[in-house]
CSV table of C-alpha atoms in Angstrom, one decimal:
chain,number,residue,atom,x,y,z
A,1,MET,CA,-27.0,44.4,55.3
A,2,ARG,CA,-29.6,47.1,55.7
A,3,LEU,CA,-30.6,46.8,52.0
A,4,LEU,CA,-31.1,43.1,52.4
A,5,LEU,CA,-33.0,43.3,55.7
A,6,ASP,CA,-35.3,46.0,54.2
A,7,PHE,CA,-35.9,43.9,51.2
A,8,LEU,CA,-36.7,40.8,53.4
A,9,SER,CA,-38.9,42.8,55.7
A,10,SER,CA,-41.1,44.1,52.6
A,11,ARG,CA,-41.7,40.4,52.0
A,12,ASP,CA,-42.6,39.8,55.8
A,13,VAL,CA,-39.6,37.4,55.8
A,14,GLU,CA,-37.5,37.1,58.9
A,15,TRP,CA,-33.7,37.1,58.0
A,16,ARG,CA,-33.1,33.7,59.5
A,17,GLN,CA,-36.1,32.3,57.4
A,18,ALA,CA,-34.7,33.5,54.1
A,19,THR,CA,-34.6,31.0,51.2
A,20,ARG,CA,-32.4,30.7,48.2
A,21,GLN,CA,-35.3,32.1,46.2
A,22,ASP,CA,-35.4,35.2,48.3
A,23,MET,CA,-31.8,35.9,47.8
A,24,GLY,CA,-32.1,35.1,44.0
A,25,ASP,CA,-34.8,37.8,43.8
A,26,PHE,CA,-32.7,40.3,45.9
A,27,ARG,CA,-29.8,39.6,43.5
A,28,ASP,CA,-31.9,40.1,40.6
A,29,TRP,CA,-33.2,43.4,41.9
A,30,ARG,CA,-29.5,44.6,42.9
A,31,CYS,CA,-28.0,43.6,39.6
A,32,ASP,CA,-30.4,43.4,36.8
A,33,ALA,CA,-33.8,44.8,37.5
A,34,PRO,CA,-34.6,47.7,35.0
A,35,GLY,CA,-36.6,49.4,37.7
A,36,ASN,CA,-33.6,49.8,40.1
A,37,PRO,CA,-31.6,52.9,39.0
A,38,GLU,CA,-28.7,52.0,41.1
A,39,ARG,CA,-27.9,48.6,39.9
A,40,ILE,CA,-24.4,47.2,40.9
A,41,SER,CA,-21.7,45.4,39.2
A,42,GLY,CA,-20.9,41.8,39.5
A,43,THR,CA,-17.8,42.6,41.5
A,44,LYS,CA,-19.8,44.5,44.1
A,45,TRP,CA,-22.4,41.7,44.2
A,46,ASP,CA,-19.6,39.2,45.1
A,47,ARG,CA,-18.6,41.5,47.9
A,48,GLU,CA,-22.0,41.7,49.2
A,49,ALA,CA,-22.6,37.9,48.8
A,50,ALA,CA,-19.5,37.3,51.0
A,51,ALA,CA,-20.8,39.4,53.7
A,52,PHE,CA,-24.3,37.8,53.5
A,53,THR,CA,-22.7,34.3,53.7
A,54,LYS,CA,-20.9,35.3,56.9
A,55,LEU,CA,-24.2,36.6,58.3
A,56,PHE,CA,-26.1,33.5,57.8
A,57,LYS,CA,-23.3,31.3,59.0
A,58,TRP,CA,-23.0,33.4,62.1
A,59,GLY,CA,-26.8,33.0,62.4
A,60,ALA,CA,-26.6,29.2,62.0
A,61,VAL,CA,-29.0,29.3,59.1
A,62,ARG,CA,-29.2,26.0,57.3
A,63,PRO,CA,-29.3,25.5,54.4
A,64,LEU,CA,-27.4,28.6,53.4
A,65,PRO,CA,-29.7,30.7,51.3
A,66,VAL,CA,-26.5,32.4,49.7
A,67,ASP,CA,-23.0,30.8,49.7
A,68,VAL,CA,-20.3,32.7,48.0
A,69,SER,CA,-18.2,29.5,47.7
A,70,ARG,CA,-21.0,28.1,45.3
A,71,ARG,CA,-20.3,29.1,41.6
A,72,GLU,CA,-23.9,29.8,40.9
A,73,ASP,CA,-24.1,32.4,43.8
A,74,ARG,CA,-21.2,34.5,42.3
A,75,ALA,CA,-21.5,36.9,39.4
A,76,ALA,CA,-20.0,35.7,36.0
A,77,ASP,CA,-18.9,39.3,35.2
A,78,SER,CA,-16.9,39.9,38.3
A,79,VAL,CA,-13.4,41.1,37.9
A,80,SER,CA,-11.4,42.7,40.6
A,81,SER,CA,-10.1,46.2,39.8
A,82,ARG,CA,-7.2,45.6,42.1
A,83,VAL,CA,-5.6,42.9,39.9
A,84,SER,CA,-2.3,43.7,38.3
A,85,TRP,CA,0.7,41.8,36.9
A,86,LEU,CA,4.3,42.6,36.4
A,87,THR,CA,6.6,40.5,34.5
A,88,PRO,CA,9.8,39.2,36.2
A,89,ARG,CA,12.2,41.9,34.7
A,90,THR,CA,9.6,44.6,35.5
A,91,TRP,CA,9.7,43.6,39.1
A,92,GLY,CA,13.5,43.8,38.9
A,93,LEU,CA,13.1,47.4,37.6
A,94,TRP,CA,10.6,48.4,40.2
A,95,SER,CA,12.8,47.0,43.0
A,96,ASP,CA,16.0,48.5,41.8
A,97,VAL,CA,14.4,52.0,41.4
A,98,GLY,CA,11.8,52.0,44.0
A,99,LEU,CA,13.4,49.9,46.8
A,100,ARG,CA,17.2,50.2,46.1
A,101,GLY,CA,17.2,53.9,45.1
A,102,HIS,CA,18.7,53.3,41.7
A,103,GLY,CA,18.7,56.0,39.0
A,104,HIS,CA,19.1,55.8,35.4
A,105,GLY,CA,22.7,54.7,35.7
A,106,GLY,CA,21.8,51.6,37.7
A,107,ILE,CA,23.4,52.7,40.9
A,108,PRO,CA,21.9,54.2,44.1
A,109,ALA,CA,21.5,57.9,43.9
A,110,ALA,CA,23.3,60.3,45.9
A,111,GLY,CA,21.8,60.7,49.5
A,112,TRP,CA,19.8,57.4,49.2
A,113,ASP,CA,18.6,56.1,52.6
A,114,SER,CA,19.0,52.5,52.6
A,115,ARG,CA,18.3,51.5,56.3
A,116,THR,CA,15.4,49.2,55.4
A,117,GLU,CA,16.5,48.3,51.9
A,118,ILE,CA,17.2,44.7,52.8
A,119,ARG,CA,14.0,44.3,54.8
A,120,ASN,CA,11.9,45.7,51.8
A,121,THR,CA,13.5,43.7,49.0
A,122,ALA,CA,13.4,40.5,51.0
A,123,PHE,CA,9.7,40.9,51.6
A,124,VAL,CA,9.0,41.5,48.0
A,125,GLN,CA,11.0,38.5,46.8
A,126,LEU,CA,9.3,36.2,49.5
A,127,LEU,CA,6.0,37.2,48.1
A,128,LEU,CA,7.0,36.8,44.5
A,129,SER,CA,8.5,33.3,45.2
A,130,SER,CA,5.7,32.0,47.5
A,131,ALA,CA,2.5,33.8,46.1
A,132,MET,CA,1.4,34.6,49.7
A,133,ARG,CA,-0.8,37.4,50.5
A,134,ARG,CA,0.3,40.5,52.3
A,135,GLN,CA,-1.1,39.4,55.7
A,136,GLU,CA,0.1,35.8,55.4
A,137,GLY,CA,3.7,36.8,54.5
A,138,GLY,CA,3.7,39.8,56.6
A,139,SER,CA,2.8,38.0,59.9
A,140,LEU,CA,5.4,35.3,59.8
A,141,LEU,CA,7.4,34.4,63.1
A,142,VAL,CA,11.1,33.9,62.7
A,143,PHE,CA,10.9,30.2,63.3
A,144,GLU,CA,8.2,29.8,60.7
A,145,LEU,CA,10.6,30.6,57.9
A,146,PRO,CA,11.1,27.5,55.8
A,147,ALA,CA,14.2,25.6,56.4
A,148,GLN,CA,13.4,22.2,55.1
A,149,ARG,CA,14.7,22.0,51.3
A,150,LEU,CA,12.8,20.0,48.8
A,151,ARG,CA,14.4,17.6,46.5
A,152,HIS,CA,17.3,19.1,44.4
A,153,GLY,CA,17.5,21.9,47.0
A,154,ARG,CA,15.9,24.8,45.0
A,155,TYR,CA,12.8,25.3,47.1
A,156,CYS,CA,11.8,25.2,50.6
A,157,HIS,CA,8.4,24.6,52.1
A,158,GLY,CA,6.6,26.0,55.2
A,159,ARG,CA,3.1,26.2,56.6
A,160,ILE,CA,0.9,29.3,56.8
A,161,ALA,CA,-1.2,29.5,59.9
A,162,ALA,CA,-4.9,29.2,59.3
A,163,ALA,CA,-5.6,32.4,61.5
A,164,VAL,CA,-3.9,34.8,59.1
A,165,THR,CA,-5.3,33.3,55.8
A,166,ARG,CA,-8.6,34.5,54.2
A,167,SER,CA,-10.1,31.1,54.2
A,168,LYS,CA,-8.9,30.3,57.7
A,169,ASN,CA,-7.4,27.1,56.5
A,170,SER,CA,-3.7,26.3,56.9
A,171,ARG,CA,-1.8,25.5,53.8
A,172,VAL,CA,1.7,24.7,52.8
A,173,PHE,CA,3.7,27.4,50.9
A,174,TYR,CA,6.7,27.1,48.8
A,175,ALA,CA,9.6,29.5,48.6
A,176,SER,CA,12.8,29.6,46.6
A,177,VAL,CA,16.1,29.1,48.4
A,178,ASP,CA,17.3,32.4,47.1
A,179,ALA,CA,14.2,34.2,48.5
A,180,VAL,CA,14.7,32.5,51.9
A,181,GLY,CA,18.3,33.5,51.8
A,182,GLN,CA,17.4,37.2,51.4
A,183,VAL,CA,15.2,36.9,54.5
A,184,GLU,CA,18.0,35.3,56.5
A,185,ALA,CA,20.3,38.0,55.5
A,186,TYR,CA,17.7,40.5,56.7
A,187,ILE,CA,17.5,38.7,60.0
A,188,GLU,CA,21.3,38.8,60.5
A,189,SER,CA,21.9,42.5,59.5
A,190,GLU,CA,19.0,45.1,59.5
A,191,ARG,CA,16.8,43.1,61.9
A,192,ALA,CA,19.4,42.5,64.3
A,193,TRP,CA,20.5,46.2,64.2
A,194,ALA,CA,17.0,47.3,64.8
A,195,VAL,CA,16.5,44.7,67.8
A,196,GLY,CA,19.8,45.8,69.4
A,197,ARG,CA,18.9,49.5,69.2
A,198,ALA,CA,15.4,48.7,70.7
A,199,GLN,CA,16.9,46.7,73.6
A,200,VAL,CA,19.3,49.6,74.5
A,201,ALA,CA,16.4,51.9,74.4
A,202,GLY,CA,14.3,49.8,76.7
A,203,ARG,CA,11.4,49.8,74.3
A,204,TYR,CA,10.4,46.2,74.8
A,205,GLU,CA,10.1,46.7,78.6
A,206,ARG,CA,7.6,49.5,78.0
A,207,LEU,CA,5.3,47.4,75.9
A,208,PRO,CA,1.9,46.7,77.4
A,209,GLU,CA,2.0,43.1,76.7
A,210,MET,CA,4.9,40.6,76.4
A,211,ARG,CA,4.7,36.8,76.1
A,212,LEU,CA,8.1,35.0,76.4
A,213,VAL,CA,7.8,31.8,74.3
A,214,THR,CA,9.3,28.9,76.3
A,215,ARG,CA,8.5,26.0,74.1
A,216,VAL,CA,7.3,25.2,70.5
A,217,SER,CA,5.9,21.6,70.2
A,218,GLY,CA,6.4,19.6,67.0
A,219,GLY,CA,4.1,17.6,65.0
A,220,LEU,CA,1.3,18.4,62.6
A,221,LYS,CA,-0.4,21.0,64.9
A,222,PRO,CA,2.5,22.8,66.8
A,223,LYS,CA,1.6,24.5,69.9
A,224,LEU,CA,3.2,27.5,71.7
A,225,GLU,CA,3.7,27.8,75.3
A,226,TRP,CA,4.7,31.1,76.9
A,227,VAL,CA,5.0,33.0,80.2
A,228,ASP,CA,3.7,36.7,80.4
A,229,ARG,CA,5.2,39.5,82.5
A,230,ASN,CA,3.2,38.2,85.7
A,231,GLY,CA,4.8,34.8,85.4
A,232,GLU,CA,1.6,33.2,84.3
A,233,ALA,CA,1.9,30.5,81.8
A,234,GLY,CA,-0.3,30.1,78.7
A,235,GLY,CA,-0.2,28.5,75.4
A,236,LYS,CA,-2.1,28.2,72.0
A,237,GLU,CA,-2.0,26.2,68.8
A,238,LEU,CA,0.5,28.1,66.4
A,239,SER,CA,-2.1,27.9,63.7
A,240,ARG,CA,-4.7,29.8,65.7
A,241,LEU,CA,-2.6,32.8,66.4
A,242,GLY,CA,-3.7,35.9,64.5
A,243,TRP,CA,-1.1,38.6,63.5
A,244,ARG,CA,-2.2,40.9,66.4
A,245,GLU,CA,-1.5,38.0,69.0
A,246,ARG,CA,1.8,37.3,67.2
A,247,ARG,CA,3.2,40.8,67.9
A,248,SER,CA,3.2,40.1,71.7
A,249,LEU,CA,5.4,37.0,71.3
A,250,PHE,CA,9.2,37.2,72.3
A,251,LEU,CA,12.0,34.8,72.3
A,252,GLU,CA,14.9,34.9,74.7
A,253,GLY,CA,18.0,36.3,72.8
A,254,PRO,CA,21.7,36.9,73.6
A,255,GLN,CA,21.0,40.2,74.9
A,256,GLY,CA,17.4,39.7,76.3
A,257,PRO,CA,14.1,39.3,74.9
A,258,GLU,CA,13.6,40.0,71.2
A,259,PRO,CA,10.4,39.8,68.9
A,260,ALA,CA,9.4,36.4,67.5
A,261,TYR,CA,7.8,38.5,64.9
A,262,LEU,CA,9.8,38.4,61.6
A,263,TRP,CA,9.3,41.8,60.1
A,264,LEU,CA,10.2,44.8,62.2
A,265,THR,CA,10.2,48.5,61.9
A,266,GLU,CA,13.4,50.6,62.3
A,267,GLN,CA,12.4,50.9,66.0
A,268,GLY,CA,12.5,47.3,66.3
A,269,LEU,CA,9.0,46.9,66.8
A,270,PRO,CA,6.6,44.4,65.0
A,271,MET,CA,5.4,45.8,61.7
A,272,ALA,CA,1.6,45.5,61.1
A,273,PRO,CA,0.7,43.9,57.7
A,274,GLU,CA,-0.9,47.2,56.4
A,275,GLN,CA,2.3,49.0,57.0
A,276,TRP,CA,3.6,47.4,53.8
A,277,ASN,CA,1.2,49.5,51.8
A,278,GLY,CA,3.2,52.5,52.6
A,279,VAL,CA,6.4,50.9,51.6
A,280,PHE,CA,4.9,50.0,48.1
A,281,ARG,CA,3.4,53.5,47.9
A,282,THR,CA,6.7,55.1,48.5
A,283,ALA,CA,8.5,52.8,46.0
A,284,ASN,CA,5.9,53.8,43.4
A,285,LEU,CA,6.3,57.5,43.8
A,286,ARG,CA,10.1,57.1,43.6
A,287,CYS,CA,9.7,55.2,40.2
A,288,GLU,CA,7.6,58.0,39.0
A,289,LYS,CA,10.2,60.6,40.1
A,290,VAL,CA,13.1,58.8,38.4
A,291,LEU,CA,11.3,57.5,35.3
A,292,LEU,CA,8.7,60.3,34.5
A,293,THR,CA,9.3,63.8,33.6
A,294,GLU,CA,8.1,66.6,35.9
A,295,LYS,CA,5.4,67.5,33.4
A,296,GLU,CA,4.2,63.8,33.3
A,297,ARG,CA,4.1,63.7,37.0
A,298,THR,CA,1.6,66.6,37.2
A,299,VAL,CA,-1.1,64.5,36.0
A,300,THR,CA,-2.3,61.7,38.5
A,301,ARG,CA,-1.9,58.1,37.6
A,302,ASP,CA,-5.6,57.5,36.9
A,303,PHE,CA,-5.7,60.3,34.3
A,304,ARG,CA,-2.4,59.6,32.6
A,305,LEU,CA,-2.2,58.4,29.1
A,306,ALA,CA,-1.4,54.8,28.7
A,307,GLU,CA,1.8,55.5,27.0
A,308,VAL,CA,2.8,57.6,30.1
A,309,ARG,CA,1.7,55.0,32.6
A,310,GLY,CA,3.8,52.3,30.8
A,311,LYS,CA,7.0,54.3,31.6
A,312,SER,CA,6.7,53.6,35.3
A,313,PRO,CA,6.0,50.4,36.9
A,314,TYR,CA,3.2,50.3,39.6
A,315,ALA,CA,3.0,47.6,42.2
A,316,THR,CA,1.1,46.7,45.3
A,317,PRO,CA,1.6,43.7,47.8
A,318,HIS,CA,-1.3,41.9,46.0
A,319,SER,CA,0.5,42.5,42.6
A,320,ALA,CA,3.2,40.1,43.9
A,321,ARG,CA,0.8,37.4,44.4
A,322,HIS,CA,-0.9,37.9,41.0
A,323,SER,CA,2.6,37.9,39.3
A,324,ALA,CA,3.6,34.9,41.1
A,325,ALA,CA,0.5,33.1,39.9
A,326,LEU,CA,1.2,34.2,36.4
A,327,TYR,CA,4.7,33.1,36.5
A,328,LEU,CA,3.7,29.7,37.9
A,329,LEU,CA,1.4,29.0,35.3
A,330,ILE,CA,3.8,29.8,32.6
A,331,VAL,CA,6.6,27.9,34.0
A,332,LEU,CA,4.2,24.9,34.7
A,333,ASN,CA,3.1,24.9,31.2
A,334,GLN,CA,6.6,25.1,29.8
A,335,LEU,CA,7.5,22.0,31.9
A,336,MET,CA,4.7,20.1,30.3
A,337,GLU,CA,5.1,21.3,26.8
A,338,THR,CA,8.8,21.5,26.4
A,339,ARG,CA,10.7,19.8,29.3
A,340,PHE,CA,8.5,16.7,29.6
A,341,GLY,CA,7.4,16.7,26.0
A,342,LEU,CA,4.2,15.2,26.7
A,343,THR,CA,1.7,14.3,23.9
A,344,LYS,CA,-1.9,15.3,24.2
A,345,SER,CA,-3.0,12.0,25.5
A,346,GLU,CA,0.0,11.8,28.0
A,347,ARG,CA,-0.9,15.2,29.1
A,348,ARG,CA,-4.4,14.2,29.8
A,349,ASP,CA,-3.2,11.2,31.7
A,350,PHE,CA,-0.8,13.5,33.7
A,351,ALA,CA,-3.6,16.0,34.6
A,352,LEU,CA,-5.9,13.0,35.8
A,353,LEU,CA,-3.0,12.0,38.2
A,354,PHE,CA,-1.6,15.2,39.4
A,355,GLY,CA,-3.9,18.1,38.0
A,356,ASP,CA,-3.4,20.4,35.2
A,357,PRO,CA,-1.3,23.6,35.6
A,358,TRP,CA,-4.5,25.5,36.5
A,359,TRP,CA,-5.2,23.2,39.2
A,360,LEU,CA,-1.7,23.3,40.6
A,361,VAL,CA,-1.6,27.0,40.7
A,362,LYS,CA,-5.1,27.1,42.4
A,363,THR,CA,-3.6,24.8,45.1
A,364,ILE,CA,-0.6,26.8,45.7
A,365,LEU,CA,-2.7,30.0,45.9
A,366,GLY,CA,-5.1,28.3,48.4
A,367,HIS,CA,-8.2,29.0,46.3
A,368,ALA,CA,-11.3,26.8,46.8
A,369,ASP,CA,-12.5,27.0,43.3
A,370,VAL,CA,-10.2,27.0,40.1
A,371,GLU,CA,-12.6,29.5,38.6
A,372,THR,CA,-11.3,32.1,41.0
A,373,THR,CA,-7.9,31.6,39.9
A,374,LYS,CA,-8.8,31.9,36.1
A,375,ARG,CA,-11.2,34.8,36.2
A,376,HIS,CA,-9.3,36.9,39.0
A,377,TYR,CA,-5.8,36.1,39.0
A,378,LEU,CA,-4.9,34.9,35.6
A,379,ALA,CA,-7.4,36.8,33.4
A,380,PRO,CA,-4.9,38.0,30.9
A,381,VAL,CA,-4.2,34.3,29.9
A,382,ALA,CA,-7.4,32.5,30.8
A,383,HIS,CA,-8.7,32.9,27.1
A,384,LEU,CA,-5.3,31.7,25.6
A,385,GLN,CA,-4.6,28.1,24.6
A,386,LEU,CA,-1.6,26.6,26.4
A,387,GLU,CA,0.0,26.0,23.0
A,388,SER,CA,-0.4,29.8,22.1
A,389,ILE,CA,1.0,30.8,25.4
A,390,LEU,CA,4.4,28.9,24.6
A,391,ALA,CA,4.3,29.4,20.7
A,392,MET,CA,7.4,31.7,20.7
A,393,ALA,CA,9.3,29.6,23.3
A,394,GLU,CA,11.9,27.5,22.0
A,395,THR,CA,13.4,24.5,23.8
A,396,VAL,CA,17.1,25.3,24.5
A,397,ASP,CA,20.0,24.1,26.7
A,398,GLY,CA,21.4,26.0,29.4
A,399,GLN,CA,19.6,27.9,32.3
A,400,ASP,CA,20.6,31.5,31.2
A,401,GLU,CA,19.0,30.9,27.8
A,402,GLN,CA,16.0,29.4,29.4
A,403,VAL,CA,15.3,32.4,31.5
A,404,GLU,CA,15.8,34.7,28.5
A,405,ASP,CA,13.1,32.7,26.6
A,406,LEU,CA,10.7,33.2,29.6
A,407,ASP,CA,11.2,36.8,29.2
A,408,ASN,CA,10.4,36.6,25.6
A,409,VAL,CA,7.1,34.7,26.5
A,410,PHE,CA,6.1,37.5,29.1
A,411,ALA,CA,7.0,40.2,26.5
A,412,ARG,CA,4.7,38.6,24.0
A,413,LEU,CA,1.9,38.1,26.5
A,414,ALA,CA,2.2,41.7,27.6
A,415,ARG,CA,1.8,42.9,23.9
A,416,GLU,CA,-1.1,40.7,23.2
A,417,THR,CA,-3.1,41.1,26.4
A,418,ALA,CA,-4.2,43.9,28.7
A,419,GLY,CA,-3.1,44.4,32.4
A,420,ILE,CA,0.4,43.0,32.2
A,421,GLN,CA,3.1,45.5,32.9
A,422,ASP,CA,6.4,44.9,30.9
A,423,ILE,CA,8.6,48.0,30.7
A,424,ASP,CA,10.4,46.7,27.4
A,425,THR,CA,11.3,50.0,25.8
A,426,LEU,CA,12.3,51.6,29.1
A,427,LEU,CA,14.6,48.8,29.9
A,428,GLU,CA,16.4,49.3,26.7
A,429,ARG,CA,16.9,53.1,27.2
A,430,THR,CA,18.0,52.6,30.7
A,431,ALA,CA,20.5,49.9,29.7
A,432,VAL,CA,22.1,52.3,27.1
């Protein structure tokens, strides 16, 4: 902000009077001008442009001199350094070793502490199934867990509150029945245990704020009504409740008030979304401890050889979202190419009616522009033709064989493109 204000001041331009030409000149100086010894990358410009957009919107400047939602105001060479993808079987290995404490033998190691195993694995599976962001999935309330099944009963759908999304727009999300079932198992086991211990210890009575939910209305815009400790009634639209407000919401349970917040710590208290970073970090370290030698671990991950990095999967909460997007694209393409058997003209007609796979994935992720989906989330396959993606996939009968074919497609993509983690050799060695 200071650099922008100094630049405009040098032109005797008050920031509320800035034009698109002013911002274009500033961008040229920041990114391309030979006279600037500290030029920035396209990725950093996109971050700055997002901040400038918020500034001008806050100042009610019209028209916006820069708008990060406009393609021309974003850098063409912007690629997020945080993007990473894991194939489904690599996620399985990461979860088994990092979250379930498995060793090379495929069983939990001696002394493995599994008090939060169900919670952690359920959270990861929910993100992988729904492609939600960490804050979106991490701030769900228990009654927001999807229960209504779609046709054929394999998926459920729910709604993400606008206040916890990046775009501040509510959207529908989809999760598999299996993933929802794992979350329900967590609610009935580890979560119930943590709530009971917290109630006995009186932790909830000592909280600075508690809002006991008395009613949740139905309709397209459900509203919560509550009563606080002083007996004062209040209420707010569910979609407008941020994750911090959600932590103070409670429901009347069999043994007294209990959090409405879905994910709880071992102490039975609501878990802030950023705390999941620690869960993933611990799982990554455990994978390194089990899958790397002591000598290999002495070198930090950033400086390890690619061969060594490839031995141990590495994941973040956002990796689950990226991986889910990649999986969705492959499955949607397989449906169009092999299951539906569409010709090129039929596929074009289908795309006009329902959107092509890129558009469908973009919609599920909640992106405003499909270019964001292609360049940031699905960069490894953005340059490949759809026929090339599925060149090695055969049409087979039977669900088990179909899953195996998808594994082969992912393995081929991992070999042919950069950035996708697929622990092929290690899986074979572990199985032996």
